[in-house]
Short mmCIF file of C-alpha atoms in Angstrom, two decimals:
data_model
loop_
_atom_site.label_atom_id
_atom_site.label_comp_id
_atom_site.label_asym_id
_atom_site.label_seq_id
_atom_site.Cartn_x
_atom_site.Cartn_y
_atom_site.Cartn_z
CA UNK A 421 5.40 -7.50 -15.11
CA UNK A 422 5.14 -11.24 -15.99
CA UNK A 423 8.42 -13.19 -16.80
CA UNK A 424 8.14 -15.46 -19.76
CA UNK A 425 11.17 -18.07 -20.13
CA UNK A 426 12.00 -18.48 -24.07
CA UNK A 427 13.67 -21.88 -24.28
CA UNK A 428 15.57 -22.02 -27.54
CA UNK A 429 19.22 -23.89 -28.68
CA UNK A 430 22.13 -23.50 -27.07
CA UNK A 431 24.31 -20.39 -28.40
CA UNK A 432 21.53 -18.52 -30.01
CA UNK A 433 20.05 -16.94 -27.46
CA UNK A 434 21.85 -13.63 -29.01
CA UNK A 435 20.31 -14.09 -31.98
CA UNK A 436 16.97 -14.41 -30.30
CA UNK A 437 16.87 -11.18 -28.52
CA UNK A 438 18.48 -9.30 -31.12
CA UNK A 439 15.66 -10.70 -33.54
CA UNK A 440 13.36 -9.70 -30.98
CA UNK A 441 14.63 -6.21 -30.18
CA UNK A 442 14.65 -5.25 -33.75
CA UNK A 443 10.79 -6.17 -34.73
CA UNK A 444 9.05 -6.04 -31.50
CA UNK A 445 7.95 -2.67 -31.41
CA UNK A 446 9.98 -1.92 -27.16
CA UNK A 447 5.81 -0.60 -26.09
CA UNK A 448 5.31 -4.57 -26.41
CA UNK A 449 7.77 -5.34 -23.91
CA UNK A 450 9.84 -4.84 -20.75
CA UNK A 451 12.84 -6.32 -20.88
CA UNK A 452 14.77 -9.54 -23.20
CA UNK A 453 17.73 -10.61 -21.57
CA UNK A 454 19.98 -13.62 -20.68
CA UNK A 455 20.92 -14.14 -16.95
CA UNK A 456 24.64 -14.22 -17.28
CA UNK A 457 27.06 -15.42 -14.02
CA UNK A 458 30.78 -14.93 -13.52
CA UNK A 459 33.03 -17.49 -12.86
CA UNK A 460 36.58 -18.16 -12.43
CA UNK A 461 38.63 -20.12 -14.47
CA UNK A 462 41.86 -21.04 -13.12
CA UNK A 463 45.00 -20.80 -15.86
CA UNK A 464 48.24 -21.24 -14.67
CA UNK A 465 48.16 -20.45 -11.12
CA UNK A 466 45.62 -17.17 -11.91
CA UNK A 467 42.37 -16.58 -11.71
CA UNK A 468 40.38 -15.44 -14.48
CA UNK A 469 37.23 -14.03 -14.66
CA UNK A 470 34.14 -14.75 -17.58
CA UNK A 471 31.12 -14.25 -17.85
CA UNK A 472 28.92 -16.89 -19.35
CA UNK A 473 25.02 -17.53 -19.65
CA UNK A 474 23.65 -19.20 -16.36
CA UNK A 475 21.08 -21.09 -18.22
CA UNK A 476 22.19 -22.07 -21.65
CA UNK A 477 19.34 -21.71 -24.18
CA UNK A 478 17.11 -19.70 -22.20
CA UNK A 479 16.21 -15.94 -22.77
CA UNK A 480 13.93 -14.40 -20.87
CA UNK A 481 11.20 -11.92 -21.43
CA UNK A 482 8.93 -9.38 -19.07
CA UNK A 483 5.71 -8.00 -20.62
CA UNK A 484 2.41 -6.63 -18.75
CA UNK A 485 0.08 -7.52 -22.10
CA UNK A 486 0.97 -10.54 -23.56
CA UNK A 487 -1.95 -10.90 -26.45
CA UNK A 488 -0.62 -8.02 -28.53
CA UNK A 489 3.51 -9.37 -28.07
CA UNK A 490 2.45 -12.91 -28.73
CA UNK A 491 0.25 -12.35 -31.54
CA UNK A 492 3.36 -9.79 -32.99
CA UNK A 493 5.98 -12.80 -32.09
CA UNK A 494 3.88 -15.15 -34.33
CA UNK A 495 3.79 -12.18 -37.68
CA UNK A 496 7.62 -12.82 -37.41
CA UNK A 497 8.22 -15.35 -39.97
CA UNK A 498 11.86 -16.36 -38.45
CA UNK A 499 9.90 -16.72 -34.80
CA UNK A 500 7.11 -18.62 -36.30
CA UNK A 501 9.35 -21.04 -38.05
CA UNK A 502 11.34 -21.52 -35.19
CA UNK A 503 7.89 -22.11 -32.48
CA UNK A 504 6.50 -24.35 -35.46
CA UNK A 505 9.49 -26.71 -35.64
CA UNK A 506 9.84 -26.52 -31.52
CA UNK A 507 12.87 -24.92 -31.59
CA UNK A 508 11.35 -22.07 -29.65
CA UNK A 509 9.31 -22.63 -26.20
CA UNK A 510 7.43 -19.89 -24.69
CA UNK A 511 6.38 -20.97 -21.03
CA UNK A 512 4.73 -18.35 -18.14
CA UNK A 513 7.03 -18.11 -15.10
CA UNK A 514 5.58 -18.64 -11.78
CA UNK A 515 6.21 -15.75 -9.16
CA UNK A 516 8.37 -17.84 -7.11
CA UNK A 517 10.82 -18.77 -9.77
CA UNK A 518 11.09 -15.27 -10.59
CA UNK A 519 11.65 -14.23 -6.89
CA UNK A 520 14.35 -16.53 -6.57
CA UNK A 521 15.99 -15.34 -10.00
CA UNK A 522 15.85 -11.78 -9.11
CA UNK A 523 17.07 -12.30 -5.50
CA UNK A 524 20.65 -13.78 -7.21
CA UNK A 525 20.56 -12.02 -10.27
CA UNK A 526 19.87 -8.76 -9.01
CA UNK A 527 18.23 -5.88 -11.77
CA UNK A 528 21.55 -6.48 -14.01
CA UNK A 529 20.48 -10.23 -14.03
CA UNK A 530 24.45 -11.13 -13.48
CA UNK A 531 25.19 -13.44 -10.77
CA UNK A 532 28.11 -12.26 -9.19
CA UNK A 533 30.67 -14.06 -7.70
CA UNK A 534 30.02 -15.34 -3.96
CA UNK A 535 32.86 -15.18 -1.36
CA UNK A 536 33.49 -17.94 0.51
CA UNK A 537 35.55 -18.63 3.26
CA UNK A 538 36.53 -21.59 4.97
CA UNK A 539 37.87 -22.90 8.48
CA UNK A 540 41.12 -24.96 9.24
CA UNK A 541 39.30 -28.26 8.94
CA UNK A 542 38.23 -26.62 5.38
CA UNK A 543 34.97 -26.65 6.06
CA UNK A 544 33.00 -23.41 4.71
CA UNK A 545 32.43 -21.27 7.47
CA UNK A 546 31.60 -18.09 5.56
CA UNK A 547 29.54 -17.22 2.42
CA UNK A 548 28.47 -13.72 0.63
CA UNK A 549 25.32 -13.27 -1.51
CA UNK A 550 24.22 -14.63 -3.80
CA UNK A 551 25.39 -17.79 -2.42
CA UNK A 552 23.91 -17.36 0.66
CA UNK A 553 20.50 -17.25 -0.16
CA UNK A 554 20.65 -20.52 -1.50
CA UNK A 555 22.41 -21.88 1.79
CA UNK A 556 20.44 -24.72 1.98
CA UNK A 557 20.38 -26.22 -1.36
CA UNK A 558 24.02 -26.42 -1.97
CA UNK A 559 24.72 -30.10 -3.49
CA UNK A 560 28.44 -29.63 -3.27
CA UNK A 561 31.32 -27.25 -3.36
CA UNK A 562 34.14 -27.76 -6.19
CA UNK A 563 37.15 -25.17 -4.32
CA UNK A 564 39.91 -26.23 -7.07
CA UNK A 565 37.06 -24.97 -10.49
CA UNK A 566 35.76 -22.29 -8.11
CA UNK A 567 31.91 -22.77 -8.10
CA UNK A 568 28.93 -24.32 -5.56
CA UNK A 569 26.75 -26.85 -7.27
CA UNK A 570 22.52 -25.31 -6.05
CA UNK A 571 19.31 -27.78 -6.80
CA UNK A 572 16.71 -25.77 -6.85
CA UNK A 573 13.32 -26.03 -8.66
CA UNK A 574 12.62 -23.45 -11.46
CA UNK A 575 9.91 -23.76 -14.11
CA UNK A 576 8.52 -27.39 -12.78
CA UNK A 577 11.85 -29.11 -12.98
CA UNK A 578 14.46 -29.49 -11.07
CA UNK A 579 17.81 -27.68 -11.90
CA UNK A 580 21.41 -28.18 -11.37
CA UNK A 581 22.67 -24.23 -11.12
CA UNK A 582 26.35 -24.08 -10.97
CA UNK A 583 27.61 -20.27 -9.39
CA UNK A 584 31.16 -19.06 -9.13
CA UNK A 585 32.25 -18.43 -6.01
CA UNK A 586 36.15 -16.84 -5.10
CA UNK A 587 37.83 -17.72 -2.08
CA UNK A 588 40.88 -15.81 0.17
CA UNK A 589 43.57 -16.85 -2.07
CA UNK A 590 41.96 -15.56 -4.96
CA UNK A 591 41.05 -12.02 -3.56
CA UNK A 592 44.64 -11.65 -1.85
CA UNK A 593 46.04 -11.61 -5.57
CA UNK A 594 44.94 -9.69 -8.60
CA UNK A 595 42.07 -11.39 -10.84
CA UNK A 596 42.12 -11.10 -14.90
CA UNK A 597 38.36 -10.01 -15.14
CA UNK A 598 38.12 -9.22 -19.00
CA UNK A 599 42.03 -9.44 -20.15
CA UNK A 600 42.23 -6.11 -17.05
CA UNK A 601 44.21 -6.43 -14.08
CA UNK A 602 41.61 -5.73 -11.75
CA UNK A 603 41.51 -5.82 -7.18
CA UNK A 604 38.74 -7.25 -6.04
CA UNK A 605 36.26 -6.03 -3.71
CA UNK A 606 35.38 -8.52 -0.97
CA UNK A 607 31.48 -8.66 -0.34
CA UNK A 608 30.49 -8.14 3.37
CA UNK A 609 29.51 -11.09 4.92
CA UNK A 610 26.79 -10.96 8.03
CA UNK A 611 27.63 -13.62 10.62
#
């Protein structure tokens, strides 16, 4: 399957897929989704759990024939309008940005939280996927918002990708994940 990235504004990436889901005959297609990540939010001396898009204004779509769902896309007259006035992008994804998006996103396409742990000095000493696999392009670590800053390339530009990560204190108490009292699991970590 190819990956196309559909760059569109900010908060309406809903509105894209839905649009897309309901005149696209699902033949056309694989999948339309957002990558979503969780993060924690720290209210009050608790951690919270959201889930919010990990790239803001981009939906992506998989397709094997692209003629046919392109040509369809166009027919639409709220997708033409939108790729007329260049508020919609359509741009091919390169193999390797899709590796890497798959290898932290998993199938769901949710980035999950990464577990890290740190030494006396408070140095990190520790991390869990899908942190890990982008050990070497960590910018910086913000412990008090709960989240590593990664620079990787994707789709000829550089990015600033910011992923939750949850440390001891956090798993020793009780997270709010989606207003439920919830115990978390701590990921394995391999040495």
């Amino acid at each position: 399957m190819q990956w196309y990235l559909l760059k569109t504004w900010v908060g309406r990436e809903a509105e894209l897929i839905k649009e897309i889901r309901r005149t696209v005959p699902p033949y056309m297609y694989g999948e339309c989704f957002v990558i979503r990540q969780e993060r924690i939010w720290r209210k009050q001396q608790r951690s919270v759990v959201h889930v919010e898009p990990l790239f803001p204004g981009c939906v992506f779509l998989t397709c094997r024939e692209t003629g046919q769902l392109f040509k369809r896309l166009e027919q639409i007259p709220s997708m033409a309008g939108l790729m007329a006035h260049g508020s919609l992008t359509v741009l091919p994804m390169m193999k390797e940005d899709v590796d890497f998006l798959t290898k932290i996103s998993g199938p769901d396409h949710m980035v999950r939280l990464s577990y890290v742990t740190k030494n006396e000095q408070g140095q990190i000493c520790n991390m869990s996927d899908p942190l890990k696999a982008c050990q070497g392009q960590i910018e910086r670590y913000q412990f008090k918002k709960r989240y590593a800053m990664v620079r990787h390339w994707l789709w000829g530009e550089e990015q600033a990708i910011v992923m939750g990560i949850i440390l001891k204190e956090d798993a020793e108490r009780k997270l709010l994940y989606e207003n439920m009292e919830v115990s978390v699991e701590i990921p394995e970590m391999i040495g």
